[in-house]
């Protein structure tokens, strides 16, 4: 039986060693094996990737400045899945409606994401999938304790109406034909209420803590919207939202977030006049 | 040490037996114990519930006809968590903005859900939480295989834009002041596209299968919207959506769904004229 086994291993790696101990214990000596060098990146060689695709079989199509895309990218960093294939598309050029995207994602939206043959384009779905598939790799993003887990799922899902309200106000500001001042005012009021809500959530969080205790999928999903609000100048009166500002500062330099900061936002200079009162 | 232990057990229950075997193996004889009768429902007695609250410490505030509420109720059924405390509130009477709701859910929305001190009001968050907390109880709602899991997360999250599009069209039909015919037409077109999309998803599903293989959280989240579309007459031309109609038939008599069918929908008789073309 051992003759049909093939082990590619690296010296000094406990996971490799575990397998080798088990093979010895089970009297399966005589298996085919090959020692590879981590230093020479032989664990990224074609021979390994053909058998063990991990992060390398992933493909992400993304757009700069999109919070949903950013969520997936932060998760990939946190789970140590760097090195995945990716392509930056332009919303302005309508590349999210290109054949390449539509073939994978009939909604023609970004992110569009594949892991092997598995397609998960919905950003929160992709984050949940990656955390579940790579539980013990990188940082744990779903807490175990029921209380933290409940809070994590609650805040993570509240991240969706949060982004929607930011998006809606932004849309109405750009829209002219179908826009009513009453609708714009109502949406701006809703957005203020939303910011106040998150401010109150953060008031109940201990110092140095994230939305649900440790850094979790709640932060992965919500932070991009907070950063969006700050970068586009939706939050101009910082003194109104000291906790949100602190949360922003706490996270903006986190390695996974810094490594994936949307290139577009570095260029934003001008703030929208119509948002001064938020 | 055994003196400070207290075991309440039922005869013939393997989980109870497991604990007792372990106590013997660990030489912890002499622990305090009490044999309860399942037949006399002694496992639901105050003594048990005080130590082991399970479903009984749950509290659900819900509104009839709300898809998000229904999702949570189906999940509770599937996970065998019946018997939770619940209260039906009226949207018409604005009871979802009452103090009781707002104290638990600052968004003033239904469902509003508590498990002990843990609050998870976002319906998808509550479903994920319940599945994770009661993994081995009732039906498994998140599949293990990566392919099914990916599809499950994808369809589950796509359930949100699906419901949003149904809601938006319904809202515009009721709204007059800020409504533009162009906006109504666009929303109706979007809804048709959405139905066509789900029809195409179901075309790729094997006979007797659900959205992601076995019955899963994808169905828990999406089915209420499908049922809503059928009940309110949003889908009038059934011949356009044969797969959706089949999916509806396949699920409408599932025990968890039948047991929680929104009371309001039994009364719906009239179909909206403006929806005839969907």
GROMACS .gro file of N, CA, C and O in nm, chain A residues 69-141:
model
  292
   69UNK      N    1  -1.527   4.439  -0.301
   69UNK     CA    2  -1.401   4.380  -0.349
   69UNK      C    3  -1.297   4.382  -0.238
   69UNK      O    4  -1.225   4.284  -0.216
   70UNK      N    5  -1.293   4.494  -0.170
   70UNK     CA    6  -1.191   4.511  -0.066
   70UNK      C    7  -1.209   4.406   0.046
   70UNK      O    8  -1.112   4.352   0.099
   71UNK      N    9  -1.335   4.375   0.079
   71UNK     CA   10  -1.361   4.274   0.182
   71UNK      C   11  -1.293   4.142   0.149
   71UNK      O   12  -1.230   4.079   0.233
   72UNK      N   13  -1.309   4.099   0.024
   72UNK     CA   14  -1.252   3.971  -0.017
   72UNK      C   15  -1.100   3.978  -0.012
   72UNK      O   16  -1.032   3.884   0.034
   73UNK      N   17  -1.043   4.091  -0.054
   73UNK     CA   18  -0.897   4.105  -0.055
   73UNK      C   19  -0.840   4.104   0.086
   73UNK      O   20  -0.734   4.046   0.112
   74UNK      N   21  -0.909   4.169   0.179
   74UNK     CA   22  -0.862   4.169   0.320
   74UNK      C   23  -0.866   4.025   0.373
   74UNK      O   24  -0.772   3.979   0.437
   75UNK      N   25  -0.975   3.955   0.343
   75UNK     CA   26  -0.987   3.816   0.392
   75UNK      C   27  -0.874   3.730   0.336
   75UNK      O   28  -0.813   3.651   0.409
   76UNK      N   29  -0.844   3.745   0.208
   76UNK     CA   30  -0.737   3.665   0.147
   76UNK      C   31  -0.604   3.694   0.216
   76UNK      O   32  -0.525   3.601   0.240
   77UNK      N   33  -0.579   3.819   0.250
   77UNK     CA   34  -0.456   3.854   0.323
   77UNK      C   35  -0.455   3.791   0.461
   77UNK      O   36  -0.358   3.730   0.504
   78UNK      N   37  -0.567   3.807   0.533
   78UNK     CA   38  -0.575   3.756   0.671
   78UNK      C   39  -0.555   3.605   0.674
   78UNK      O   40  -0.500   3.551   0.769
   79UNK      N   41  -0.604   3.536   0.571
   79UNK     CA   42  -0.593   3.391   0.567
   79UNK      C   43  -0.462   3.345   0.501
   79UNK      O   44  -0.447   3.227   0.471
   80UNK      N   45  -0.371   3.437   0.480
   80UNK     CA   46  -0.239   3.405   0.420
   80UNK      C   47  -0.254   3.338   0.284
   80UNK      O   48  -0.187   3.240   0.252
   81UNK      N   49  -0.346   3.390   0.206
   81UNK     CA   50  -0.369   3.333   0.073
   81UNK      C   51  -0.317   3.426  -0.038
   81UNK      O   52  -0.370   3.431  -0.148
   82UNK      N   53  -0.212   3.499  -0.003
   82UNK     CA   54  -0.153   3.588  -0.102
   82UNK      C   55  -0.102   3.509  -0.222
   82UNK      O   56  -0.078   3.389  -0.212
   83UNK      N   57  -0.084   3.578  -0.332
   83UNK     CA   58  -0.030   3.512  -0.449
   83UNK      C   59  -0.138   3.460  -0.542
   83UNK      O   60  -0.108   3.392  -0.640
   84UNK      N   61  -0.263   3.491  -0.510
   84UNK     CA   62  -0.372   3.449  -0.598
   84UNK      C   63  -0.370   3.532  -0.726
   84UNK      O   64  -0.320   3.645  -0.728
   85UNK      N   65  -0.426   3.473  -0.832
   85UNK     CA   66  -0.433   3.544  -0.960
   85UNK      C   67  -0.539   3.654  -0.948
   85UNK      O   68  -0.646   3.630  -0.888
   86UNK      N   69  -0.513   3.769  -0.999
   86UNK     CA   70  -0.611   3.877  -0.988
   86UNK      C   71  -0.604   3.971  -1.108
   86UNK      O   72  -0.505   3.973  -1.180
   87UNK      N   73  -0.710   4.045  -1.128
   87UNK     CA   74  -0.713   4.140  -1.239
   87UNK      C   75  -0.794   4.262  -1.195
   87UNK      O   76  -0.907   4.247  -1.147
   88UNK      N   77  -0.735   4.379  -1.210
   88UNK     CA   78  -0.803   4.503  -1.176
   88UNK      C   79  -0.883   4.551  -1.298
   88UNK      O   80  -0.826   4.572  -1.405
   89UNK      N   81  -1.013   4.565  -1.281
   89UNK     CA   82  -1.098   4.611  -1.392
   89UNK      C   83  -1.147   4.753  -1.364
   89UNK      O   84  -1.152   4.797  -1.249
   90UNK      N   85  -1.186   4.821  -1.470
   90UNK     CA   86  -1.232   4.959  -1.455
   90UNK      C   87  -1.385   4.966  -1.464
   90UNK      O   88  -1.445   4.923  -1.562
   91UNK      N   89  -1.446   5.021  -1.358
   91UNK     CA   90  -1.591   5.044  -1.360
   91UNK      C   91  -1.625   5.148  -1.467
   91UNK      O   92  -1.725   5.137  -1.536
   92UNK      N   93  -1.539   5.249  -1.478
   92UNK     CA   94  -1.564   5.358  -1.574
   92UNK      C   95  -1.574   5.305  -1.716
   92UNK      O   96  -1.658   5.348  -1.794
   93UNK      N   97  -1.486   5.210  -1.748
   93UNK     CA   98  -1.488   5.152  -1.884
   93UNK      C   99  -1.589   5.038  -1.895
   93UNK      O  100  -1.586   4.961  -1.992
   94UNK      N  101  -1.671   5.020  -1.791
   94UNK     CA  102  -1.774   4.915  -1.791
   94UNK      C  103  -1.715   4.776  -1.806
   94UNK      O  104  -1.780   4.686  -1.860
   95UNK      N  105  -1.593   4.757  -1.757
   95UNK     CA  106  -1.530   4.625  -1.771
   95UNK      C  107  -1.596   4.519  -1.683
   95UNK      O  108  -1.576   4.400  -1.704
   96UNK      N  109  -1.676   4.565  -1.584
   96UNK     CA  110  -1.747   4.467  -1.501
   96UNK      C  111  -1.865   4.408  -1.577
   96UNK      O  112  -1.931   4.317  -1.528
   97UNK      N  113  -1.892   4.460  -1.696
   97UNK     CA  114  -1.996   4.401  -1.781
   97UNK      C  115  -1.933   4.327  -1.899
   97UNK      O  116  -2.002   4.295  -1.997
   98UNK      N  117  -1.802   4.303  -1.891
   98UNK     CA  118  -1.732   4.235  -2.001
   98UNK      C  119  -1.767   4.086  -2.001
   98UNK      O  120  -1.814   4.032  -1.901
   99UNK      N  121  -1.737   4.022  -2.114
   99UNK     CA  122  -1.768   3.879  -2.125
   99UNK      C  123  -1.696   3.797  -2.019
   99UNK      O  124  -1.752   3.704  -1.961
  100UNK      N  125  -1.571   3.834  -1.991
  100UNK     CA  126  -1.494   3.757  -1.891
  100UNK      C  127  -1.566   3.755  -1.756
  100UNK      O  128  -1.574   3.651  -1.691
  101UNK      N  129  -1.620   3.869  -1.716
  101UNK     CA  130  -1.692   3.875  -1.588
  101UNK      C  131  -1.825   3.802  -1.599
  101UNK      O  132  -1.857   3.716  -1.516
  102UNK      N  133  -1.901   3.834  -1.702
  102UNK     CA  134  -2.036   3.775  -1.716
  102UNK      C  135  -2.033   3.622  -1.724
  102UNK      O  136  -2.127   3.556  -1.680
  103UNK      N  137  -1.924   3.567  -1.778
  103UNK     CA  138  -1.913   3.421  -1.785
  103UNK      C  139  -1.908   3.358  -1.645
  103UNK      O  140  -1.953   3.246  -1.624
  104UNK      N  141  -1.850   3.432  -1.551
  104UNK     CA  142  -1.838   3.380  -1.414
  104UNK      C  143  -1.950   3.435  -1.327
  104UNK      O  144  -1.999   3.369  -1.236
  105UNK      N  145  -1.990   3.558  -1.354
  105UNK     CA  146  -2.085   3.628  -1.269
  105UNK      C  147  -2.196   3.692  -1.352
  105UNK      O  148  -2.180   3.803  -1.402
  106UNK      N  149  -2.309   3.622  -1.367
  106UNK     CA  150  -2.415   3.675  -1.454
  106UNK      C  151  -2.468   3.811  -1.409
  106UNK      O  152  -2.532   3.881  -1.487
  107UNK      N  153  -2.442   3.850  -1.283
  107UNK     CA  154  -2.486   3.982  -1.238
  107UNK      C  155  -2.396   4.094  -1.289
  107UNK      O  156  -2.429   4.211  -1.275
  108UNK      N  157  -2.280   4.056  -1.346
  108UNK     CA  158  -2.189   4.158  -1.397
  108UNK      C  159  -2.144   4.254  -1.290
  108UNK      O  160  -2.151   4.375  -1.305
  109UNK      N  161  -2.102   4.197  -1.177
  109UNK     CA  162  -2.059   4.280  -1.064
  109UNK      C  163  -1.918   4.239  -1.023
  109UNK      O  164  -1.874   4.128  -1.050
  110UNK      N  165  -1.854   4.329  -0.952
  110UNK     CA  166  -1.725   4.296  -0.892
  110UNK      C  167  -1.742   4.302  -0.740
  110UNK      O  168  -1.816   4.387  -0.692
  111UNK      N  169  -1.680   4.216  -0.662
  111UNK     CA  170  -1.585   4.115  -0.705
  111UNK      C  171  -1.650   3.999  -0.780
  111UNK      O  172  -1.768   3.971  -0.761
  112UNK      N  173  -1.567   3.936  -0.862
  112UNK     CA  174  -1.601   3.809  -0.925
  112UNK      C  175  -1.488   3.717  -0.883
  112UNK      O  176  -1.371   3.750  -0.902
  113UNK      N  177  -1.525   3.606  -0.819
  113UNK     CA  178  -1.421   3.527  -0.752
  113UNK      C  179  -1.439   3.378  -0.775
  113UNK      O  180  -1.550   3.325  -0.765
  114UNK      N  181  -1.328   3.313  -0.806
  114UNK     CA  182  -1.328   3.167  -0.827
  114UNK      C  183  -1.221   3.101  -0.741
  114UNK      O  184  -1.111   3.155  -0.726
  115UNK      N  185  -1.255   2.988  -0.685
  115UNK     CA  186  -1.154   2.905  -0.617
  115UNK      C  187  -1.166   2.767  -0.680
  115UNK      O  188  -1.262   2.695  -0.652
  116UNK      N  189  -1.072   2.734  -0.766
  116UNK     CA  190  -1.087   2.612  -0.846
  116UNK      C  191  -1.211   2.630  -0.932
  116UNK      O  192  -1.224   2.731  -1.002
  117UNK      N  193  -1.302   2.536  -0.924
  117UNK     CA  194  -1.427   2.548  -1.001
  117UNK      C  195  -1.537   2.614  -0.919
  117UNK      O  196  -1.649   2.632  -0.969
  118UNK      N  197  -1.509   2.645  -0.794
  118UNK     CA  198  -1.613   2.703  -0.708
  118UNK      C  199  -1.621   2.854  -0.726
  118UNK      O  200  -1.520   2.923  -0.714
  119UNK      N  201  -1.741   2.901  -0.755
  119UNK     CA  202  -1.762   3.044  -0.780
  119UNK      C  203  -1.838   3.105  -0.663
  119UNK      O  204  -1.944   3.055  -0.625
  120UNK      N  205  -1.781   3.208  -0.601
  120UNK     CA  206  -1.853   3.281  -0.497
  120UNK      C  207  -1.826   3.429  -0.519
  120UNK      O  208  -1.724   3.483  -0.479
  121UNK      N  209  -1.922   3.492  -0.584
  121UNK     CA  210  -1.907   3.633  -0.620
  121UNK      C  211  -1.958   3.728  -0.514
  121UNK      O  212  -1.916   3.843  -0.507
  122UNK      N  213  -2.054   3.684  -0.435
  122UNK     CA  214  -2.107   3.770  -0.330
  122UNK      C  215  -1.999   3.785  -0.224
  122UNK      O  216  -1.950   3.686  -0.169
  123UNK      N  217  -1.961   3.910  -0.193
  123UNK     CA  218  -1.843   3.932  -0.111
  123UNK      C  219  -1.853   3.868   0.027
  123UNK      O  220  -1.759   3.803   0.073
  124UNK      N  221  -1.966   3.883   0.095
  124UNK     CA  222  -1.978   3.826   0.229
  124UNK      C  223  -1.975   3.672   0.220
  124UNK      O  224  -1.915   3.605   0.303
  125UNK      N  225  -2.036   3.619   0.116
  125UNK     CA  226  -2.033   3.475   0.093
  125UNK      C  227  -1.889   3.427   0.073
  125UNK      O  228  -1.849   3.325   0.129
  126UNK      N  229  -1.811   3.502  -0.004
  126UNK     CA  230  -1.672   3.465  -0.029
  126UNK      C  231  -1.591   3.470   0.100
  126UNK      O  232  -1.509   3.380   0.127
  127UNK      N  233  -1.615   3.570   0.182
  127UNK     CA  234  -1.543   3.581   0.310
  127UNK      C  235  -1.576   3.462   0.400
  127UNK      O  236  -1.487   3.402   0.461
  128UNK      N  237  -1.705   3.428   0.410
  128UNK     CA  238  -1.747   3.316   0.493
  128UNK      C  239  -1.688   3.185   0.441
  128UNK      O  240  -1.639   3.101   0.517
  129UNK      N  241  -1.690   3.170   0.309
  129UNK     CA  242  -1.636   3.050   0.246
  129UNK      C  243  -1.486   3.035   0.274
  129UNK      O  244  -1.439   2.929   0.315
  130UNK      N  245  -1.412   3.143   0.256
  130UNK     CA  246  -1.267   3.137   0.276
  130UNK      C  247  -1.234   3.105   0.422
  130UNK      O  248  -1.145   3.026   0.451
  131UNK      N  249  -1.306   3.169   0.514
  131UNK     CA  250  -1.281   3.142   0.656
  131UNK      C  251  -1.309   2.995   0.687
  131UNK      O  252  -1.233   2.930   0.757
  132UNK      N  253  -1.417   2.941   0.632
  132UNK     CA  254  -1.453   2.802   0.661
  132UNK      C  255  -1.359   2.702   0.593
  132UNK      O  256  -1.330   2.598   0.648
  133UNK      N  257  -1.312   2.735   0.473
  133UNK     CA  258  -1.223   2.643   0.402
  133UNK      C  259  -1.081   2.646   0.457
  133UNK      O  260  -1.006   2.551   0.441
  134UNK      N  261  -1.042   2.759   0.515
  134UNK     CA  262  -0.904   2.773   0.563
  134UNK      C  263  -0.903   2.812   0.710
  134UNK      O  264  -0.832   2.903   0.752
  135UNK      N  265  -0.984   2.741   0.786
  135UNK     CA  266  -1.004   2.772   0.928
  135UNK      C  267  -0.875   2.788   1.006
  135UNK      O  268  -0.859   2.883   1.082
  136UNK      N  269  -0.783   2.693   0.987
  136UNK     CA  270  -0.664   2.693   1.072
  136UNK      C  271  -0.548   2.767   1.008
  136UNK      O  272  -0.437   2.766   1.058
  137UNK      N  273  -0.573   2.832   0.895
  137UNK     CA  274  -0.466   2.905   0.827
  137UNK      C  275  -0.481   3.054   0.852
  137UNK      O  276  -0.591   3.108   0.845
  138UNK      N  277  -0.370   3.122   0.881
  138UNK     CA  278  -0.377   3.267   0.905
  138UNK      C  279  -0.459   3.298   1.028
  138UNK      O  280  -0.466   3.220   1.122
  139UNK      N  281  -0.523   3.416   1.025
  139UNK     CA  282  -0.601   3.459   1.143
  139UNK      C  283  -0.741   3.402   1.141
  139UNK      O  284  -0.806   3.397   1.037
  140UNK      N  285  -0.787   3.364   1.259
  140UNK     CA  286  -0.922   3.313   1.277
  140UNK      C  287  -1.017   3.433   1.269
  140UNK      O  288  -0.999   3.531   1.340
  141UNK      N  289  -1.118   3.425   1.184
  141UNK     CA  290  -1.204   3.542   1.162
  141UNK      C  291  -1.347   3.524   1.213
  141UNK      O  292  -1.428   3.617   1.205
   0.00000   0.00000   0.00000
